[in-house]
PDB file of C-alpha atoms in Angstrom:
ATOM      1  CA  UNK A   1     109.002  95.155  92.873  1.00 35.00           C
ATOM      2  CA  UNK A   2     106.372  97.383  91.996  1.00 44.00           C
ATOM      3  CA  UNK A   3     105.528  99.917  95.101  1.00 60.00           C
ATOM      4  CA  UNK A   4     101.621 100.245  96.029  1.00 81.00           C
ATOM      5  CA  UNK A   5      99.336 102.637  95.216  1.00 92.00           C
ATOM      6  CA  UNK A   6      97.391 105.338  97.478  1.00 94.00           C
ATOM      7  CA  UNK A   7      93.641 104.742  96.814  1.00 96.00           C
ATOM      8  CA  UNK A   8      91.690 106.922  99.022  1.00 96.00           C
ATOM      9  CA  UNK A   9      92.245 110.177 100.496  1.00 96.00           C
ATOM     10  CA  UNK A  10      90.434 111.927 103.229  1.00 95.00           C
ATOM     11  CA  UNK A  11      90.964 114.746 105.724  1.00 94.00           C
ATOM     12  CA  UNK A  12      92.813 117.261 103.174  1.00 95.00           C
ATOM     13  CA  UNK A  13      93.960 120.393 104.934  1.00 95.00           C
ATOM     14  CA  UNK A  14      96.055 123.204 104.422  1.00 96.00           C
ATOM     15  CA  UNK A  15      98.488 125.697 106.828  1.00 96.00           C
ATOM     16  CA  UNK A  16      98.520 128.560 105.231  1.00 95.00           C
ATOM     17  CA  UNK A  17     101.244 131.057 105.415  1.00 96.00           C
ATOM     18  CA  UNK A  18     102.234 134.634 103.814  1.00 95.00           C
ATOM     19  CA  UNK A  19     104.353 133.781 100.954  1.00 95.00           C
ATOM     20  CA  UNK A  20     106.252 136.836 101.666  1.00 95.00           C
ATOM     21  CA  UNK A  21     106.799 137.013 105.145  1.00 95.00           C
ATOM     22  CA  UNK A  22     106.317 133.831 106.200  1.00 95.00           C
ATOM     23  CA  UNK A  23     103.649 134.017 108.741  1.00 95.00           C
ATOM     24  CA  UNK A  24     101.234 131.990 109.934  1.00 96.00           C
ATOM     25  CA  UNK A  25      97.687 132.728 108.920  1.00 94.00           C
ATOM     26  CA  UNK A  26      95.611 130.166 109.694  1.00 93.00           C
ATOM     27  CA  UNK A  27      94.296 126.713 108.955  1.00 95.00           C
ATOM     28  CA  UNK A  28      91.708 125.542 106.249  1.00 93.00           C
ATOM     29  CA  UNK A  29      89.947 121.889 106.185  1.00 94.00           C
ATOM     30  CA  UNK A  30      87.900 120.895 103.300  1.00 92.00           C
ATOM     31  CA  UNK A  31      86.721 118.345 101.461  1.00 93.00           C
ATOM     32  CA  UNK A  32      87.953 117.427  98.094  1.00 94.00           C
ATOM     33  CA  UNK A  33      85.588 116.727  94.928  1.00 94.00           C
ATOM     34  CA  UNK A  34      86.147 113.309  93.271  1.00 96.00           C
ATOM     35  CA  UNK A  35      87.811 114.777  90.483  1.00 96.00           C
ATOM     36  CA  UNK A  36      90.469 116.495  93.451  1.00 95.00           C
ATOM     37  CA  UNK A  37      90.708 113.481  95.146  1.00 96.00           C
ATOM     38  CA  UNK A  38      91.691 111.868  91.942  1.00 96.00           C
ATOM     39  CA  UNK A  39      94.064 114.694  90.741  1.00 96.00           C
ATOM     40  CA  UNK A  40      95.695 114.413  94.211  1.00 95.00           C
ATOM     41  CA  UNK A  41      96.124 110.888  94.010  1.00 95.00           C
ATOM     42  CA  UNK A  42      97.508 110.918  90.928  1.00 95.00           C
ATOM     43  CA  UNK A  43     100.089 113.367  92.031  1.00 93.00           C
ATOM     44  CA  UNK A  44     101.492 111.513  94.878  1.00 92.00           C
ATOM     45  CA  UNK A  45     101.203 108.210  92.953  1.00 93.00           C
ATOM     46  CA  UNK A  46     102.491 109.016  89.927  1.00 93.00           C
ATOM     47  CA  UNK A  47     104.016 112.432  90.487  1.00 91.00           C
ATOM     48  CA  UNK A  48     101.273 113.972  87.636  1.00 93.00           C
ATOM     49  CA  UNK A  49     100.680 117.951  88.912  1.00 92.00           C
ATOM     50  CA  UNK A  50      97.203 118.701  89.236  1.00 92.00           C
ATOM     51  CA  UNK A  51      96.085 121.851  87.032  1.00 90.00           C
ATOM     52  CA  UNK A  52      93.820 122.614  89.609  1.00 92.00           C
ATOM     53  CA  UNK A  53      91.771 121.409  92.830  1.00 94.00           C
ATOM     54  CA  UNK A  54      88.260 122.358  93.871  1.00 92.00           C
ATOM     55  CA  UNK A  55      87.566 122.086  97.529  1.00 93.00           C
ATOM     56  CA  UNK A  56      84.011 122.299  99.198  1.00 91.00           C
ATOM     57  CA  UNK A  57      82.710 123.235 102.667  1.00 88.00           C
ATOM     58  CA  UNK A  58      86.157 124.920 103.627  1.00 87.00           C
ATOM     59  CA  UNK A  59      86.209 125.954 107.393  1.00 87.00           C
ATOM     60  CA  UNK A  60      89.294 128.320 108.264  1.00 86.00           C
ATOM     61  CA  UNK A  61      90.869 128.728 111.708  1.00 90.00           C
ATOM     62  CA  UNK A  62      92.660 132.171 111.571  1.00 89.00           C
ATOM     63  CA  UNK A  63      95.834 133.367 113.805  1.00 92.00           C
ATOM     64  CA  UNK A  64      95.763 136.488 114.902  1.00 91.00           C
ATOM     65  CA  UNK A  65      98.193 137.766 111.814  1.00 88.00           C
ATOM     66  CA  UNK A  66      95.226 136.653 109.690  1.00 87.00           C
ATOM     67  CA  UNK A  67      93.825 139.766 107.826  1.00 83.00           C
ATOM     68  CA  UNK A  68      90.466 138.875 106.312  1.00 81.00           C
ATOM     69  CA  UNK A  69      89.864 138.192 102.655  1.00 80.00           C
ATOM     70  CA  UNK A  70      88.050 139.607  99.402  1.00 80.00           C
ATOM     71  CA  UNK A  71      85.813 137.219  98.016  1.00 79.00           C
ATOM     72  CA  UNK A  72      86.653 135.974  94.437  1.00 84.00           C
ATOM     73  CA  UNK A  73      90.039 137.391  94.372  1.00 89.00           C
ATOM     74  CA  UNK A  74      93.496 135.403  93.746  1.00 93.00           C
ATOM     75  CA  UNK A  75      95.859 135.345  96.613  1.00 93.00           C
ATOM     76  CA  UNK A  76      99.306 133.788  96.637  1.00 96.00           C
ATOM     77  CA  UNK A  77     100.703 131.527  99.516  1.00 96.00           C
ATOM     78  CA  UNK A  78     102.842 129.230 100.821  1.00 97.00           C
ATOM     79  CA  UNK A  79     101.572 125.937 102.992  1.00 96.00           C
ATOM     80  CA  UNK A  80     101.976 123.052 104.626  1.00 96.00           C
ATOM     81  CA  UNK A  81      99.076 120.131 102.816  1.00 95.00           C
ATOM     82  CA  UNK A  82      98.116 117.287 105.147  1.00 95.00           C
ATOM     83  CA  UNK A  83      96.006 114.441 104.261  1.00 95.00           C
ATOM     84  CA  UNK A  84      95.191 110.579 105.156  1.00 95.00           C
ATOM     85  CA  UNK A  85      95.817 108.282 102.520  1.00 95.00           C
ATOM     86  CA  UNK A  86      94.888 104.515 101.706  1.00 95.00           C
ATOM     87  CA  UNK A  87      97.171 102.014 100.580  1.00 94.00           C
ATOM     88  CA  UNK A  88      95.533 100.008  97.673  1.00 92.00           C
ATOM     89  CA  UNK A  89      96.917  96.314  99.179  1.00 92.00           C
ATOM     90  CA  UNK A  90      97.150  96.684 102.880  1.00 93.00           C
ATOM     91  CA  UNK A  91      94.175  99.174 103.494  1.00 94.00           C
ATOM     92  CA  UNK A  92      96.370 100.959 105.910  1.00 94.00           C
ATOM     93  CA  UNK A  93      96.385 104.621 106.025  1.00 95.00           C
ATOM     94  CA  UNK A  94      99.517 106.944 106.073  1.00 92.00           C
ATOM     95  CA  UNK A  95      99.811 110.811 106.966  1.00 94.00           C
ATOM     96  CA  UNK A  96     101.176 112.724 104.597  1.00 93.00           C
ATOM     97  CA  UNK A  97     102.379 115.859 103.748  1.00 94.00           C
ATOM     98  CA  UNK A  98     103.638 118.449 101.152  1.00 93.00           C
ATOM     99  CA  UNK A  99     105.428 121.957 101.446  1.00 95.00           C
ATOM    100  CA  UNK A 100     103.587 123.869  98.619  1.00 95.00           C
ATOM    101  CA  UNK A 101     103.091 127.200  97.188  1.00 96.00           C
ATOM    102  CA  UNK A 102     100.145 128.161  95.290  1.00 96.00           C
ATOM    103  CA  UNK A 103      97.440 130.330  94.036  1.00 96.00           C
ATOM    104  CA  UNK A 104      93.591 130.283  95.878  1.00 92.00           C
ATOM    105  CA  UNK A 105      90.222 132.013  95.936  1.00 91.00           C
ATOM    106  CA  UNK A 106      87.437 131.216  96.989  1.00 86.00           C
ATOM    107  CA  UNK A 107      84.307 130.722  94.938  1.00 77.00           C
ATOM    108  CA  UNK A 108      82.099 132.830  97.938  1.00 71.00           C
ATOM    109  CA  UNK A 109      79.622 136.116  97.793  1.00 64.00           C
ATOM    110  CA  UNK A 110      80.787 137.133 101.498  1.00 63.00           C
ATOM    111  CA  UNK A 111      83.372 137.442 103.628  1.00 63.00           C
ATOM    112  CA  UNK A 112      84.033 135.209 106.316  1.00 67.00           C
ATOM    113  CA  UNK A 113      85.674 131.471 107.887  1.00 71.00           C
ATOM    114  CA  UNK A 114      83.114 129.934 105.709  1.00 77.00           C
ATOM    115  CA  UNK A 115      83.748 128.790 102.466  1.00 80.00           C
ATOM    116  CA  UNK A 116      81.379 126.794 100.111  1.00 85.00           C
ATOM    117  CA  UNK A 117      84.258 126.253  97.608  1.00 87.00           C
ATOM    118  CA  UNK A 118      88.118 126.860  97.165  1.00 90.00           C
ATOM    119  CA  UNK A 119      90.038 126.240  93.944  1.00 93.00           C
ATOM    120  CA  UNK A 120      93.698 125.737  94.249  1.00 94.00           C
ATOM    121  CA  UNK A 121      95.908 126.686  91.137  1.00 95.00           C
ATOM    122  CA  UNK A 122      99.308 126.950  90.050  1.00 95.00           C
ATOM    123  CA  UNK A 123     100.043 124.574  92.620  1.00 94.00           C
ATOM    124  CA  UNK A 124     104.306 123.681  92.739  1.00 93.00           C
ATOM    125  CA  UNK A 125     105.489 121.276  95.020  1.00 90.00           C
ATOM    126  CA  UNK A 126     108.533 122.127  97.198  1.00 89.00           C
ATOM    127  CA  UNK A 127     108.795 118.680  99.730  1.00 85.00           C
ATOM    128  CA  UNK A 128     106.829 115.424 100.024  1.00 79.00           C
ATOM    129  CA  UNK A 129     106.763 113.425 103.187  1.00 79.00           C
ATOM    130  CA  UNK A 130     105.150 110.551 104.449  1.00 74.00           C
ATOM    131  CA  UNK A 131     104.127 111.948 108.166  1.00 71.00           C
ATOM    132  CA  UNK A 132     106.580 109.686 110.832  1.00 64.00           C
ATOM    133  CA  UNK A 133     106.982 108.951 114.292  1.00 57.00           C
TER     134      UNK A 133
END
């Protein structure tokens, strides 16, 4: 038997944490382009790596370990992805979520929680998990 397909995706966020120490900087929701939502689709369906993901209207929720940012510059990190996904037959959605590292900037002029994009590279998958009670 051939297992279903995700077919939507909505709700994409990201934990983000130090990829050195560990810690806890914040949280970033976003929404995905089509060609993202595709990529990531792809990648948990069919287990194809996206090259990279462009993310728009990203809000950020900081801890208080958070140190702020220079625009336009690579940082490396470690996080938790979460997302809602569609199942093709059923139209039920799952939580899911990955243990990733990867590489990130954002595509802003100023500092700030606000970004208008994010790009996600060099993106390497370390768990997968449907989200259970």
């Amino acid at each position: 038997m051939i297992a279903d397909v995700f077919t939507q995706l909505i709700n994409p966020s990201v934990d983000a944490y130090n990829i050195e120490t560990g810690v806890f900087l914040g949280e970033a929701r976003f929404l995905p382009t089509q060609e993202s939502e595709t990529a990531l689709l792809d990648w948990i369906n069919y287990g194809v790596k996206p090259k990279s993901l462009l993310m728009l209207e990203s809000n950020f929720e900081p801890s208080e370990q958070y140190t702020p940012i220079t625009p336009n510059q690579t940082y490396r990190q470690k996080g938790i992805f979460r997302a809602l996904v569609k199942e093709g037959t059923s139209g039920r959605w799952f939580p899911i979520e990955a243990r990733i590292t990867y590489d990130w900037r954002t595509r802003s002029v100023g500092p700030g929680l606000y970004f208008n994009s994010v790009e996600f590279d060099n993106i390497e998958l370390m768990d997968f998990t449907e989200s259970l009670y």
